[in-house]
Coordinates of C-alpha atoms in Angstrom, one line a residue:
M286 CA 77.3 3.3 -13.2
R287 CA 74.5 4.0 -10.8
S288 CA 75.7 4.8 -7.2
S289 CA 75.1 2.1 -4.6
T290 CA 74.1 4.7 -2.0
H291 CA 70.6 6.1 -1.5
T292 CA 70.1 9.7 -2.4
S293 CA 67.6 12.4 -1.5
A294 CA 68.2 14.3 -4.8
R295 CA 65.3 15.2 -7.0
Q296 CA 64.0 12.1 -8.8
P297 CA 62.5 11.9 -12.2
V298 CA 58.9 10.6 -12.6
L299 CA 58.3 7.6 -14.9
F300 CA 55.5 6.0 -16.9
L301 CA 56.5 2.6 -18.2
G302 CA 54.6 0.5 -20.7
H303 CA 55.1 -2.9 -19.0
G304 CA 53.5 -5.1 -21.6
S305 CA 53.6 -8.9 -21.2
P306 CA 54.7 -10.4 -17.9
M307 CA 57.1 -12.5 -20.0
N308 CA 59.3 -9.4 -20.3
A309 CA 60.5 -10.2 -16.8
I310 CA 62.2 -13.4 -17.9
E311 CA 62.8 -13.0 -21.6
D312 CA 65.8 -11.3 -23.3
N313 CA 64.0 -9.2 -25.8
R314 CA 63.8 -5.6 -27.1
W315 CA 61.7 -4.5 -24.1
S316 CA 63.6 -6.1 -21.3
R317 CA 66.9 -4.8 -22.7
A318 CA 65.3 -1.3 -22.9
F319 CA 64.2 -1.5 -19.3
R320 CA 67.7 -2.4 -18.2
A321 CA 69.2 0.4 -20.2
L322 CA 66.8 2.9 -18.6
G323 CA 67.6 1.6 -15.1
S324 CA 71.3 2.1 -15.7
E325 CA 70.7 5.8 -16.3
L326 CA 68.4 6.5 -13.3
P327 CA 69.6 8.2 -10.1
R328 CA 69.1 5.9 -7.2
P329 CA 65.9 6.8 -5.3
R330 CA 65.3 6.7 -1.6
A331 CA 62.1 4.8 -2.3
I332 CA 59.7 4.1 -5.0
L333 CA 55.9 4.8 -5.2
S334 CA 54.4 2.6 -7.9
V335 CA 50.9 3.0 -9.4
S336 CA 50.2 -0.2 -11.3
A337 CA 47.3 -0.9 -13.7
H338 CA 46.9 -4.2 -11.8
W339 CA 45.6 -2.8 -8.5
F340 CA 42.3 -1.4 -9.8
V341 CA 39.8 -1.5 -6.9
R342 CA 37.1 0.5 -5.2
G343 CA 39.2 2.9 -3.2
S344 CA 42.7 4.4 -2.9
F345 CA 45.0 2.5 -0.7
V346 CA 48.8 2.3 0.0
T347 CA 50.7 -0.8 1.0
V348 CA 52.1 -0.6 4.5
E349 CA 53.9 -4.0 4.9
E350 CA 57.5 -4.1 5.9
R351 CA 58.0 -7.0 3.5
P352 CA 55.5 -6.8 0.6
Q353 CA 54.7 -10.1 -1.1
T354 CA 55.4 -10.7 -4.8
I355 CA 52.0 -11.2 -6.4
H356 CA 51.8 -13.5 -9.4
D357 CA 48.5 -12.0 -10.7
F358 CA 48.3 -13.8 -14.1
G359 CA 47.7 -17.2 -15.5
G360 CA 48.9 -19.5 -18.3
F361 CA 52.6 -18.6 -18.1
P362 CA 55.6 -20.8 -17.6
A363 CA 56.6 -22.0 -14.1
A364 CA 59.7 -19.9 -14.2
L365 CA 57.6 -16.8 -14.2
F366 CA 55.6 -17.9 -11.2
A367 CA 58.8 -18.8 -9.4
M368 CA 60.1 -15.3 -9.6
E369 CA 60.3 -13.2 -6.5
Y370 CA 61.1 -9.5 -6.1
P371 CA 61.9 -9.2 -2.4
A372 CA 62.1 -5.4 -2.1
P373 CA 61.4 -4.0 1.3
G374 CA 58.3 -1.9 2.0
A375 CA 58.4 1.7 3.2
P376 CA 55.7 2.3 5.8
A377 CA 57.1 5.9 6.3
L378 CA 56.5 6.6 2.6
A379 CA 53.0 5.2 2.9
R380 CA 52.4 7.6 5.7
R381 CA 53.8 10.5 3.7
V382 CA 51.5 9.6 0.7
R383 CA 48.5 9.7 3.1
E384 CA 49.6 13.0 4.5
L385 CA 49.9 14.5 1.1
A386 CA 46.7 13.1 -0.4
G387 CA 44.7 13.1 2.8
A388 CA 44.2 10.2 5.2
E389 CA 40.5 10.4 4.4
V390 CA 41.3 9.9 0.7
V391 CA 44.0 7.2 0.8
G392 CA 43.7 4.3 3.2
E393 CA 46.2 1.6 4.4
S394 CA 46.3 -1.9 3.0
T395 CA 48.0 -5.1 4.2
E396 CA 46.1 -7.2 1.6
W397 CA 48.3 -6.4 -1.4
G398 CA 51.9 -6.4 -2.3
L399 CA 53.9 -5.9 -5.5
D400 CA 51.9 -7.0 -8.5
H401 CA 53.4 -7.8 -11.9
G402 CA 52.8 -4.3 -13.2
T403 CA 55.4 -3.3 -10.6
W404 CA 57.9 -6.1 -10.1
T405 CA 58.3 -7.2 -13.8
V406 CA 59.8 -3.8 -14.6
L407 CA 61.6 -3.1 -11.3
H408 CA 63.3 -6.4 -11.8
H409 CA 65.1 -4.8 -14.6
L410 CA 65.4 -1.2 -13.3
F411 CA 66.7 -2.2 -9.8
P412 CA 67.6 -5.9 -10.1
A413 CA 69.0 -6.0 -6.5
A414 CA 65.5 -5.4 -5.1
D415 CA 67.1 -3.2 -2.4
V416 CA 65.1 0.0 -2.9
P417 CA 61.9 0.2 -0.8
V418 CA 58.7 0.0 -2.7
V419 CA 55.1 1.1 -1.9
Q420 CA 52.1 0.6 -4.2
L421 CA 49.2 2.9 -4.5
S422 CA 45.9 1.5 -5.8
L423 CA 43.7 3.0 -8.6
D424 CA 40.3 3.9 -7.4
A425 CA 37.9 2.5 -10.0
R426 CA 35.2 4.9 -8.9
L427 CA 37.1 8.1 -9.9
A428 CA 37.0 9.9 -13.2
P429 CA 40.3 10.6 -15.0
G430 CA 40.3 14.2 -13.8
E431 CA 40.0 13.1 -10.2
H432 CA 43.0 10.8 -10.6
L433 CA 45.0 13.8 -11.9
L434 CA 44.0 15.9 -8.9
L435 CA 45.2 13.1 -6.6
A436 CA 48.4 12.7 -8.6
Q437 CA 49.2 16.4 -8.3
K438 CA 49.1 16.2 -4.5
L439 CA 52.0 13.7 -4.8
A440 CA 54.3 16.0 -6.7
P441 CA 56.5 16.9 -3.6
L442 CA 57.7 13.3 -3.5
S443 CA 60.2 13.8 -6.3
E444 CA 61.9 16.5 -4.4
E445 CA 62.1 14.1 -1.4
G446 CA 64.0 11.5 -3.3
V447 CA 61.1 9.3 -4.2
L448 CA 60.7 7.8 -7.7
V449 CA 57.0 8.0 -8.7
L450 CA 56.3 5.2 -11.2
G451 CA 53.2 4.7 -13.2
S452 CA 53.0 1.3 -14.9
G453 CA 50.5 0.5 -17.6
N454 CA 50.3 0.9 -21.3
A455 CA 49.5 4.0 -23.4
V456 CA 47.5 1.7 -25.7
H457 CA 46.0 -1.5 -24.2
N458 CA 43.3 -3.4 -26.1
L459 CA 44.1 -7.0 -25.3
G460 CA 41.3 -8.3 -27.5
D461 CA 42.8 -6.7 -30.5
A462 CA 46.4 -7.6 -29.5
F463 CA 45.6 -11.3 -29.0
A464 CA 43.7 -11.4 -32.4
R465 CA 46.8 -10.0 -34.1
M466 CA 49.1 -12.4 -32.3
G467 CA 47.0 -15.3 -33.4
A468 CA 47.0 -14.1 -37.0
G469 CA 50.7 -13.3 -37.0
D470 CA 49.7 -9.7 -37.8
E471 CA 52.5 -7.3 -36.7
S472 CA 50.7 -4.2 -38.1
V473 CA 49.8 -1.3 -35.8
P474 CA 46.1 -0.1 -36.3
D475 CA 45.6 3.5 -37.2
W476 CA 43.7 4.2 -34.0
A477 CA 46.5 2.8 -31.9
G478 CA 49.2 4.8 -33.6
A479 CA 47.1 8.0 -33.4
F480 CA 46.3 7.7 -29.7
D481 CA 49.9 6.9 -28.8
R482 CA 51.1 10.0 -30.7
D483 CA 48.5 12.1 -29.1
V484 CA 49.4 10.9 -25.6
A485 CA 53.1 11.6 -26.3
E486 CA 52.3 15.2 -27.4
A487 CA 50.2 15.7 -24.3
C488 CA 53.1 14.6 -22.2
R489 CA 55.4 17.0 -24.0
Q490 CA 53.0 19.9 -23.4
H491 CA 52.0 18.8 -19.9
D492 CA 48.4 18.9 -21.3
L493 CA 46.3 17.8 -18.3
E494 CA 43.1 18.8 -20.0
F495 CA 43.7 16.4 -23.0
V496 CA 44.6 13.4 -20.9
A497 CA 41.6 13.9 -18.6
R498 CA 39.2 13.6 -21.6
A499 CA 41.1 11.4 -24.0
L500 CA 39.3 8.2 -23.2
A501 CA 36.1 9.7 -24.3
S502 CA 37.3 10.0 -27.9
A503 CA 36.8 7.3 -30.6
N504 CA 40.5 6.5 -30.5
G505 CA 40.5 6.5 -26.7
R506 CA 37.7 4.0 -26.5
A507 CA 39.5 1.7 -29.0
A508 CA 42.8 2.1 -27.2
H509 CA 41.3 1.4 -23.8
P510 CA 38.2 -0.7 -23.5
T511 CA 38.9 -0.4 -19.8
P512 CA 40.8 2.5 -18.2
D513 CA 43.1 0.5 -15.9
H514 CA 46.2 0.6 -18.1
Y515 CA 45.7 4.3 -19.0
L516 CA 45.3 5.7 -15.5
P517 CA 48.9 5.2 -14.3
L518 CA 50.0 7.6 -17.1
L519 CA 47.8 10.3 -15.4
Y520 CA 49.6 9.7 -12.1
A521 CA 53.0 10.2 -13.7
L522 CA 52.0 13.3 -15.6
G523 CA 50.1 14.7 -12.6
A524 CA 53.0 14.1 -10.2
A525 CA 55.6 15.6 -12.6
A526 CA 56.6 19.3 -12.5
P527 CA 55.2 21.1 -15.6
D528 CA 58.6 22.6 -16.5
V529 CA 60.8 19.4 -16.5
E530 CA 62.3 17.9 -19.6
V531 CA 60.2 15.1 -21.2
S532 CA 61.7 12.2 -23.0
F533 CA 60.6 8.8 -24.3
P534 CA 63.3 6.2 -23.5
I535 CA 61.2 3.4 -24.9
E536 CA 58.9 3.6 -27.9
G537 CA 57.2 1.1 -30.2
F538 CA 54.4 -1.5 -30.3
D539 CA 54.1 -5.1 -29.3
H540 CA 51.4 -5.9 -31.8
S541 CA 48.8 -3.2 -30.9
L542 CA 50.1 -2.7 -27.3
S543 CA 52.0 0.6 -27.0
M544 CA 55.3 0.0 -25.1
R545 CA 55.9 3.7 -24.8
S546 CA 57.7 4.9 -21.7
V547 CA 57.9 8.5 -20.6
R548 CA 60.5 10.1 -18.4
F549 CA 59.7 13.4 -16.8
G550 CA 62.9 15.0 -15.5

């Protein structure tokens, strides 16, 4: 069982395929897998989350003492909108992120909180919501390689007891996924399976060059019509030490959405 005390021991780095917000309230394959993963994790001092759902012009960190739970979706049951994840913030961690990345690169934000890319998975990993959480935005102006460079500056955080979490999906083409849902088609298209396998191999090999250019390939364009759900993977890979063990605690597809999760360390 996970210890109830905070630790400053070296933390793993995670990328989680978060999928549908409904995974927060449903008892399904994915929610059970998130809970199983959470039971195996060392307890971090704090969490830095990079979510696909804070994709803006600029890099910012949340600095609130009590970040709000953001319900940034529509068309879901009232029970999902009623959910709160009242984790405390971590202004000291926000300052440390700015110190590592450069205060001229990462600014402060009091206009965000914890969006569903963060809280729907942390609800299962740390259900008591008692680990402080900071979010880092994705700068929509940066190329993938520039995101990797920023992520690499954050590598010391793991040694400082901080869990760095990227939350997106290794394959995320909602148009294709919704079409398959509507048709009752559970098959995984070839391009989705191929891109997911290539991403997994790049993570095993710590292949930064591949992940920096992968979206320019035919499979990459099909897998990610927009880059927002791919970029958190770059933050996880970039922030991870190149010599740590790589494992995949969750694998599989929800229609054509890859639910792959990657653990570095």
